[in-house]
Amino acid sequence: MSTVLHRRLLLDLARLVDLGHRARQLLTDCTKRYAALTPEQVIVLVTLDDAKRRLTISELSDVRSRANHTTTSVVARLHREGLVRRSREGNHDRRVVWVSITDEGRQRLKQCEQGFSALWGHHPQSEYANRMDSLRRALEAVEELLPS
């Protein structure tokens, strides 16, 4: 790759990092304001709600590419607030913890989604869908570009 391309890549990655920080701050502000949750807590609730079944800590960790101990601490906070239910199966491995979303968790998730709708609801649905598709393709391209 030429020096010009390397410089362009450097500038584009720096811009991507800046946009990522701005997006993270917006996400954090929104989840905190509308649902009193962190982005990671919202992601766990969405994952559980979308799964339509209980998941293990390992399954939740795999979805977000996080370590089990990180997911365990997020789930513990959600459990203390009554937003998820934790359970263990009878005589099976006691280390396996199953997690499911509660009705209270669904309600809090709904509050968060309503907040997001208030922020982005003014965009026409088709325009929003097209931009999200473009964003997903761009993210995939960046992932392919980065060394593993």
N, CA and C of each residue as an Amber inpcrd file, in Angstrom:
protein
   444
   0.8550000  -1.1760000   0.0000000   0.0000000   0.0000000   0.0000000
   0.9000000   1.2370000   0.0000000   0.5260000   2.2310000  -0.7540000
   1.3430000   3.4360000  -0.8720000   1.2230000   4.3170000   0.3710000
   2.1780000   5.2370000   0.5100000   2.1790000   6.1670000   1.6420000
   0.9080000   7.0060000   1.6620000   0.4460000   7.4210000   0.4920000
  -0.7850000   8.2260000   0.4100000  -1.9700000   7.4370000   0.9570000
  -2.0600000   6.1550000   0.5830000  -3.1550000   5.3190000   1.0820000
  -3.0410000   5.0960000   2.5840000  -1.8090000   4.9140000   3.0790000
  -1.6160000   4.7510000   4.5260000  -2.0740000   6.0040000   5.2800000
  -1.7240000   7.1560000   4.7530000  -2.1390000   8.4070000   5.4050000
  -3.6570000   8.5410000   5.3900000  -4.2630000   8.1990000   4.2790000
  -5.7250000   8.2850000   4.1750000  -6.3800000   7.3260000   5.1600000
  -5.8340000   6.1260000   5.2540000  -6.3430000   5.1360000   6.2020000
  -6.2060000   5.6590000   7.6250000  -5.0650000   6.2440000   7.9390000
  -4.8460000   6.8210000   9.2690000  -5.9010000   7.8820000   9.5860000
  -6.1390000   8.7750000   8.6600000  -7.1390000   9.8310000   8.8640000
  -8.5480000   9.2530000   8.9830000  -8.8690000   8.2820000   8.1460000
 -10.2030000   7.6710000   8.1940000 -10.4250000   6.9130000   9.4930000
  -9.3970000   6.1980000   9.9590000  -9.5380000   5.4760000  11.2340000
  -9.6740000   6.4510000  12.4070000  -8.9320000   7.5680000  12.3540000
  -9.0570000   8.5820000  13.4090000 -10.4740000   9.1530000  13.4220000
 -11.0210000   9.4030000  12.2440000 -12.3990000   9.9100000  12.1570000
 -13.3820000   8.8770000  12.7030000 -13.1590000   7.6150000  12.3660000
 -14.0200000   6.5440000  12.8550000 -13.9800000   6.4620000  14.3860000
 -12.8000000   6.6130000  14.9600000 -12.6650000   6.6020000  16.4220000
 -13.4540000   7.7700000  17.0270000 -13.3100000   8.9570000  16.4380000
 -14.0590000  10.1240000  16.9330000 -15.5630000   9.8940000  16.8480000
 -16.0200000   9.3710000  15.7260000 -17.4490000   9.0840000  15.5780000
 -17.9030000   8.0260000  16.5840000 -17.0420000   7.0420000  16.8150000
 -17.3580000   6.0140000  17.7970000 -17.5240000   6.5910000  19.1910000
 -16.6550000   7.5270000  19.5580000 -16.7770000   8.1770000  20.8720000
 -18.0760000   8.9690000  20.9680000 -18.3990000   9.6970000  19.9080000
 -19.6400000  10.4740000  19.9070000 -20.8610000   9.5640000  19.9830000
 -20.8410000   8.4740000  19.2210000 -21.9570000   7.5300000  19.2270000
 -22.0920000   6.8710000  20.5990000 -20.9600000   6.5150000  21.1960000
 -20.9840000   5.8930000  22.5360000 -21.5730000   6.8540000  23.5700000
 -21.1890000   8.1330000  23.4910000 -21.7110000   9.1200000  24.4310000
 -23.2170000   9.3180000  24.2440000 -23.6570000   9.3760000  22.9980000
 -25.0830000   9.5160000  22.7160000 -25.8540000   8.3100000  23.2320000
 -25.3310000   7.1200000  22.9760000 -25.9630000   5.8960000  23.4530000
 -26.0240000   5.8760000  24.9770000 -24.9240000   6.2270000  25.6250000
 -24.8790000   6.2480000  27.0930000 -25.8780000   7.2520000  27.6540000
 -25.9040000   8.4500000  27.0930000 -26.8410000   9.4830000  27.5610000
 -28.2910000   9.0310000  27.3940000 -28.5730000   8.4260000  26.2510000
 -29.9400000   7.9980000  25.9570000 -30.3910000   6.8600000  26.8730000
 -29.5510000   5.8290000  27.0320000 -29.9430000   4.6970000  27.8720000
 -30.0760000   5.1210000  29.3350000 -29.2260000   6.0260000  29.7580000
 -29.2880000   6.5220000  31.1360000 -30.5420000   7.3740000  31.3530000
 -30.7980000   8.2760000  30.4020000 -31.9240000   9.2020000  30.5320000
 -33.2770000   8.5020000  30.4950000 -33.4450000   7.5890000  29.5540000
 -34.7630000   6.9890000  29.3530000 -34.9990000   5.7080000  30.1300000
 -33.9350000   5.0260000  30.5350000 -34.1410000   3.7420000  31.2040000
 -33.2740000   3.5580000  32.4390000 -32.4320000   4.5360000  32.7630000
 -31.5200000   4.4320000  33.9110000 -30.6740000   3.1610000  33.8240000
 -30.1730000   2.8830000  32.6210000 -29.3500000   1.7080000  32.3720000
 -28.0980000   2.1070000  31.6090000 -27.1020000   1.2270000  31.6350000
 -25.9100000   1.4340000  30.8120000 -26.1550000   0.7980000  29.4450000
 -25.3830000   1.1870000  28.4340000 -25.5300000   0.5220000  27.1270000
 -25.3500000  -0.9940000  27.2130000 -24.3880000  -1.4590000  28.0020000
 -24.1670000  -2.9080000  28.1250000 -25.3870000  -3.6000000  28.7290000
 -26.0280000  -2.9540000  29.7030000 -27.2290000  -3.5420000  30.2980000
 -28.3550000  -3.6220000  29.2710000 -28.5070000  -2.5750000  28.4780000
 -29.5370000  -2.5720000  27.4400000 -29.2610000  -3.6750000  26.4170000
 -28.0070000  -3.8360000  26.0370000 -27.6610000  -4.8640000  25.0520000
 -27.9830000  -6.2570000  25.5850000 -27.7110000  -6.4970000  26.8680000
 -28.0570000  -7.7950000  27.4570000 -29.5690000  -7.9930000  27.4360000
 -30.3290000  -6.9620000  27.7950000 -31.7880000  -7.0830000  27.7870000
 -32.3180000  -7.3240000  26.3750000 -31.7940000  -6.6060000  25.4020000
 -32.2220000  -6.8020000  24.0050000 -31.8990000  -8.2290000  23.5570000
 -30.6990000  -8.6960000  23.8800000 -30.2840000 -10.0410000  23.4840000
 -31.2130000 -11.0940000  24.0790000 -31.5320000 -10.9400000  25.3650000
 -32.4320000 -11.8940000  26.0150000 -33.8400000 -11.8190000  25.4360000
 -34.3220000 -10.6190000  25.1970000 -35.6720000 -10.4470000  24.6630000
 -35.7620000 -11.0060000  23.2430000 -34.7450000 -10.7520000  22.4340000
 -34.7310000 -11.2580000  21.0560000 -34.6210000 -12.7810000  21.0090000
 -33.9150000 -13.3500000  21.9680000 -33.6990000 -14.8040000  21.9760000
 -35.0000000 -15.5650000  22.2420000 -35.9320000 -14.9440000  22.9260000
 -37.2120000 -15.5870000  23.2620000 -37.0280000 -16.8590000  24.0830000
 -35.8790000 -16.9380000  24.7480000 -35.5950000 -18.0750000  25.6250000
 -34.5100000 -17.6520000  26.5960000 -34.3060000 -18.4440000  27.6030000
 -33.2180000 -18.1480000  28.5220000 -31.8890000 -18.5010000  27.8710000
 -30.8510000 -17.8040000  28.2810000 -29.5000000 -18.0280000  27.7470000
 -28.5410000 -18.2200000  28.9100000 -27.4450000 -18.8830000  28.6440000
 -26.4080000 -19.0080000  29.6690000 -25.5330000 -17.7570000  29.6250000
 -24.7760000 -17.5440000  30.6820000 -23.8140000 -16.4410000  30.7090000
 -22.8440000 -16.5720000  29.5320000 -22.4120000 -17.7930000  29.2490000
 -21.4940000 -18.0110000  28.1270000 -22.1160000 -17.6030000  26.7990000
 -23.3900000 -17.9370000  26.5980000 -24.0620000 -17.5460000  25.3560000
 -24.1620000 -16.0280000  25.2390000 -24.5100000 -15.3780000  26.3320000
 -24.5760000 -13.9080000  26.3350000 -23.2020000 -13.3080000  26.0450000
 -22.1720000 -13.8810000  26.6330000 -20.8060000 -13.3970000  26.4120000
 -20.3990000 -13.5480000  24.9600000 -20.7530000 -14.6710000  24.3730000
 -20.3960000 -14.9220000  22.9750000 -21.0600000 -13.9210000  22.0330000
 -22.3120000 -13.5940000  22.2980000 -23.0370000 -12.6490000  21.4440000
 -22.3200000 -11.3060000  21.4000000 -21.8010000 -10.8660000  22.5200000
 -21.1540000  -9.5510000  22.6020000 -19.6390000  -9.6220000  22.5560000
 -19.0930000 -10.8050000  22.3860000 -17.6310000 -10.9860000  22.3900000
 -17.0090000 -10.3790000  23.6500000 -17.5960000 -10.7140000  24.7690000
 -17.1170000 -10.2460000  26.0590000 -16.6970000 -11.4430000  26.9030000
 -15.8540000 -11.1810000  27.8920000 -15.4540000 -12.2360000  28.8270000
 -16.6380000 -12.5870000  29.7340000 -16.6750000 -13.8410000  30.1750000
 -17.7700000 -14.2640000  31.0520000 -17.8760000 -13.4140000  32.3120000
 -16.7210000 -13.0390000  32.9020000 -16.7890000 -12.2590000  34.1410000
 -17.3970000 -10.8690000  33.9020000 -17.1820000 -10.2990000  32.7170000
 -17.7880000  -9.0000000  32.3930000 -19.3010000  -9.1430000  32.2840000
 -19.7440000 -10.1680000  31.5680000 -21.1850000 -10.4150000  31.4220000
 -21.8070000 -10.7350000  32.7670000 -21.1000000 -11.4990000  33.5910000
 -21.6160000 -11.8510000  34.9150000 -21.8770000 -10.6060000  35.7510000
 -20.9810000  -9.6290000  35.6990000 -21.1860000  -8.4120000  36.5020000
 -22.3520000  -7.5840000  35.9670000 -22.5320000  -7.5280000  34.6490000
 -23.6760000  -6.8060000  34.0700000 -24.9720000  -7.4960000  34.4830000
 -25.0090000  -8.8140000  34.3740000 -26.1980000  -9.5890000  34.7470000
 -26.4930000  -9.4340000  36.2350000 -25.4610000  -9.3960000  37.0740000
 -25.6700000  -9.2340000  38.5240000 -26.3750000  -7.9120000  38.8240000
 -25.9590000  -6.8380000  38.1530000 -26.6230000  -5.5400000  38.3730000
 -28.0730000  -5.5770000  37.8850000 -28.2980000  -6.2010000  36.7440000
 -29.6690000  -6.3210000  36.2320000 -30.5250000  -7.1780000  37.1610000
 -29.9370000  -8.2130000  37.7190000 -30.6600000  -9.0890000  38.6440000
 -31.0360000  -8.3400000  39.9240000 -30.1240000  -7.5480000  40.4530000
 -30.4130000  -6.7550000  41.6650000 -31.5920000  -5.7990000  41.4370000
 -31.7360000  -5.3240000  40.2050000 -32.8370000  -4.4100000  39.8800000
 -34.1090000  -5.1500000  39.4690000 -34.0540000  -6.4760000  39.4410000
 -35.2310000  -7.2710000  39.0880000 -35.5260000  -7.3030000  37.5930000
 -34.5200000  -6.9930000  36.7650000 -34.7350000  -6.9220000  35.3200000
 -34.4370000  -8.2440000  34.6160000 -33.6680000  -9.1100000  35.2820000
 -33.4200000 -10.4570000  34.7630000 -33.5680000 -11.4520000  35.9090000
 -33.7740000 -12.6900000  35.5210000 -33.8800000 -13.7940000  36.4730000
 -32.6920000 -14.7110000  36.2080000 -32.0350000 -15.1620000  37.2790000
 -30.9320000 -16.1300000  37.1560000 -31.3840000 -17.4490000  37.7620000
 -30.9540000 -18.5500000  37.1630000 -31.3020000 -19.8580000  37.7170000
 -30.2120000 -20.8650000  37.3700000 -30.1860000 -21.9300000  38.1640000
 -29.2670000 -23.0460000  37.9210000 -30.1140000 -24.3010000  37.7880000
 -29.6570000 -25.2140000  36.9760000 -30.3700000 -26.4750000  36.7760000
 -29.9480000 -27.4760000  37.8380000 -30.9100000 -28.1850000  38.3840000
 -30.7470000 -29.2230000  39.3950000 -29.3600000 -29.7800000  39.6290000
 -29.0880000 -30.9960000  39.1680000 -27.8290000 -31.6830000  39.4360000
 -26.7540000 -31.4060000  38.3980000 -27.0540000 -30.5560000  37.4280000
 -26.0710000 -30.2530000  36.3940000 -24.9510000 -29.4080000  36.9740000
 -24.0340000 -29.0720000  36.1460000 -22.8910000 -28.2420000  36.5170000
 -23.3720000 -26.9400000  37.1900000 -23.0160000 -26.7530000  38.4380000
 -23.4680000 -25.5820000  39.2080000 -22.8750000 -24.2770000  38.6740000
 -21.8450000 -24.3830000  37.8320000 -21.2520000 -23.1710000  37.2710000
 -22.1040000 -22.5790000  36.1600000 -23.0130000 -23.3750000  35.5970000
 -23.8550000 -22.9050000  34.4980000 -25.0170000 -22.1120000  35.0680000
 -25.0730000 -20.8400000  34.7030000 -26.1390000 -19.9540000  35.1580000
 -26.9850000 -19.5740000  33.9520000 -28.2880000 -19.7890000  34.0810000
 -29.2320000 -19.4240000  33.0360000 -29.8120000 -18.0490000  33.3550000
 -30.0050000 -17.2430000  32.3230000 -30.5160000 -15.8810000  32.5120000
 -31.7080000 -15.6730000  31.5850000 -32.7530000 -15.0470000  32.1210000
 -33.9180000 -14.6900000  31.3030000 -34.3900000 -13.2990000  31.7100000
 -35.0520000 -12.6360000  30.7930000 -35.5500000 -11.2860000  31.0450000
 -36.8780000 -11.3860000  31.7980000 -37.1060000 -10.4630000  32.7130000
 -38.3650000 -10.4140000  33.4590000 -39.3090000  -9.4130000  32.7840000
 -40.5610000  -9.3970000  33.2580000 -41.5220000  -8.4100000  32.7470000
 -41.0360000  -6.9970000  33.0360000 -40.4460000  -6.7940000  34.2070000
 -39.8790000  -5.4840000  34.5560000 -38.7480000  -5.1140000  33.5970000
 -37.9360000  -6.1010000  33.2270000 -36.8610000  -5.8660000  32.2650000
 -37.4050000  -5.4680000  30.9080000 -38.4890000  -6.1320000  30.4820000
 -39.1170000  -5.7720000  29.2020000 -39.6820000  -4.3550000  29.2500000
 -40.2560000  -3.9950000  30.3830000 -40.8180000  -2.6490000  30.5340000
 -39.7150000  -1.5880000  30.4610000 -38.6080000  -1.8240000  31.1380000
 -37.4950000  -0.8750000  31.1140000 -36.9030000  -0.7830000  29.7090000
 -36.8230000  -1.9150000  29.0230000 -36.3380000  -1.9310000  27.6500000
 -37.2760000  -1.1210000  26.7490000 -38.5600000  -1.2530000  26.9760000
 -39.5530000  -0.4950000  26.1980000 -39.3680000   1.0070000  26.4190000
 -39.0820000   1.4170000  27.6560000 -38.8330000   2.8300000  27.9480000
 -37.6260000   3.3330000  27.1580000 -36.5970000   2.5150000  27.1050000
 -35.3890000   2.8790000  26.3680000 -35.6990000   3.0150000  24.8800000
 -36.4370000   2.0570000  24.3380000 -36.7960000   2.0940000  22.9210000
 -37.6600000   3.3120000  22.5950000 -38.5450000   3.6900000  23.5030000
 -39.3620000   4.8860000  23.2870000 -38.4900000   6.1380000  23.2770000
 -37.4710000   6.1630000  24.1020000 -36.5290000   7.2780000  24.0980000
 -35.7750000   7.3800000  22.7890000 -35.3390000   6.2220000  22.2880000
 -34.6510000   6.2100000  21.0000000 -35.5880000   6.6750000  19.8930000
 -36.8350000   6.2490000  19.9560000 -37.8100000   6.6770000  18.9490000
 -38.0030000   8.1810000  18.9900000 -37.9910000   8.7500000  20.1830000
 -38.1450000  10.2070000  20.3040000 -36.9660000  10.9310000  19.6480000
 -35.7790000  10.3660000  19.7670000 -34.6050000  10.9860000  19.1640000
 -34.5510000  10.8290000  17.6500000 -34.8880000   9.6280000  17.1660000
 -34.7090000   9.3390000  15.7500000 -36.0140000   9.1440000  14.9910000
 -37.1300000   9.3340000  15.6490000 -38.4300000   9.0920000  15.0330000
 -38.7740000  10.0370000  13.8950000 -38.0780000  11.1590000  13.7840000
 -38.3850000  12.1230000  12.7270000 -37.8490000  11.7020000  11.3650000
 -36.9970000  10.6850000  11.3100000 -36.4860000  10.1890000  10.0260000
 -37.5240000   9.2510000   9.4120000 -37.7820000   9.3890000   8.1140000
 -38.6730000   8.4180000   7.4550000 -38.1120000   7.0080000   7.5970000
 -38.9970000   6.0490000   7.7950000 -38.5900000   4.6610000   8.0330000
 -37.6800000   4.1330000   6.9260000 -38.0160000   4.4030000   5.6640000
 -37.2100000   3.8780000   4.5600000 -35.8200000   4.5090000   4.5500000
 -35.7460000   5.8110000   4.8270000 -34.4480000   6.4880000   4.8680000
 -33.5890000   5.9170000   5.9890000 -34.1970000   5.7220000   7.1410000
 -33.4910000   5.1680000   8.2930000 -32.9830000   3.7600000   7.9700000
 -33.8380000   2.9180000   7.3820000 -33.4500000   1.5450000   7.0510000
 -32.2900000   1.5360000   6.0510000 -32.3480000   2.3940000   5.0430000
 -31.2700000   2.4600000   4.0510000 -29.9550000   2.8890000   4.6850000
 -30.0120000   3.8660000   5.5650000 -28.7870000   4.3320000   6.2190000
 -28.2150000   3.2770000   7.1550000 -29.0810000   2.5590000   7.8440000
 -28.6050000   1.4970000   8.7330000 -27.9540000   0.3710000   7.9270000
 -28.5270000   0.0410000   6.7820000 -27.9010000  -0.9770000   5.9220000
 -26.5240000  -0.5150000   5.4600000 -26.4250000   0.7480000   5.0740000
 -25.1330000   1.2960000   4.6500000 -24.1260000   1.2620000   5.7900000
 -24.5800000   1.6060000   6.9850000 -23.7020000   1.5900000   8.1520000
 -23.2070000   0.1740000   8.4380000 -24.1010000  -0.8000000   8.3840000
 -23.6940000  -2.1880000   8.6330000 -22.6490000  -2.6480000   7.6100000
 -22.8570000  -2.3070000   6.3450000 -21.8870000  -2.6850000   5.3150000
 -20.5350000  -1.9970000   5.5630000 -20.5720000  -0.7320000   5.9590000
 -19.3260000  -0.0060000   6.2370000 -18.6020000  -0.6280000   7.4250000
 -19.3350000  -0.9910000   8.4650000 -18.7070000  -1.6250000   9.6290000
 -18.0740000  -2.9560000   9.2530000 -18.7560000  -3.7380000   8.4360000
 -18.2120000  -5.0190000   7.9870000 -16.9310000  -4.7930000   7.1780000
 -16.9270000  -3.7590000   6.3370000 -15.7320000  -3.4590000   5.5290000
 -14.5700000  -3.0740000   6.4280000 -14.8330000  -2.2930000   7.4700000
 -13.7650000  -1.8970000   8.4000000 -13.2420000  -3.1230000   9.1330000
 -14.1490000  -4.0000000   9.5710000 -13.7160000  -5.2200000  10.2570000
 -12.8170000  -6.0740000   9.3720000 -13.1510000  -6.1610000   8.0870000
 -12.3340000  -6.9500000   7.1560000 -10.9700000  -6.2900000   6.9160000
 -10.9430000  -4.9790000   6.9810000  -9.7120000  -4.2280000   6.7170000
  -8.7090000  -4.3510000   7.8700000  -9.2150000  -4.4180000   9.0840000
  -8.3300000  -4.4580000  10.2530000  -7.6350000  -5.8030000  10.3850000
  -6.3510000  -5.7690000  10.7780000  -5.6620000  -7.0480000  11.0200000
  -6.2820000  -7.7570000  12.2200000  -6.2420000  -9.0860000  12.2100000
  -6.8590000  -9.8340000  13.3130000  -5.9810000  -9.9600000  14.5090000
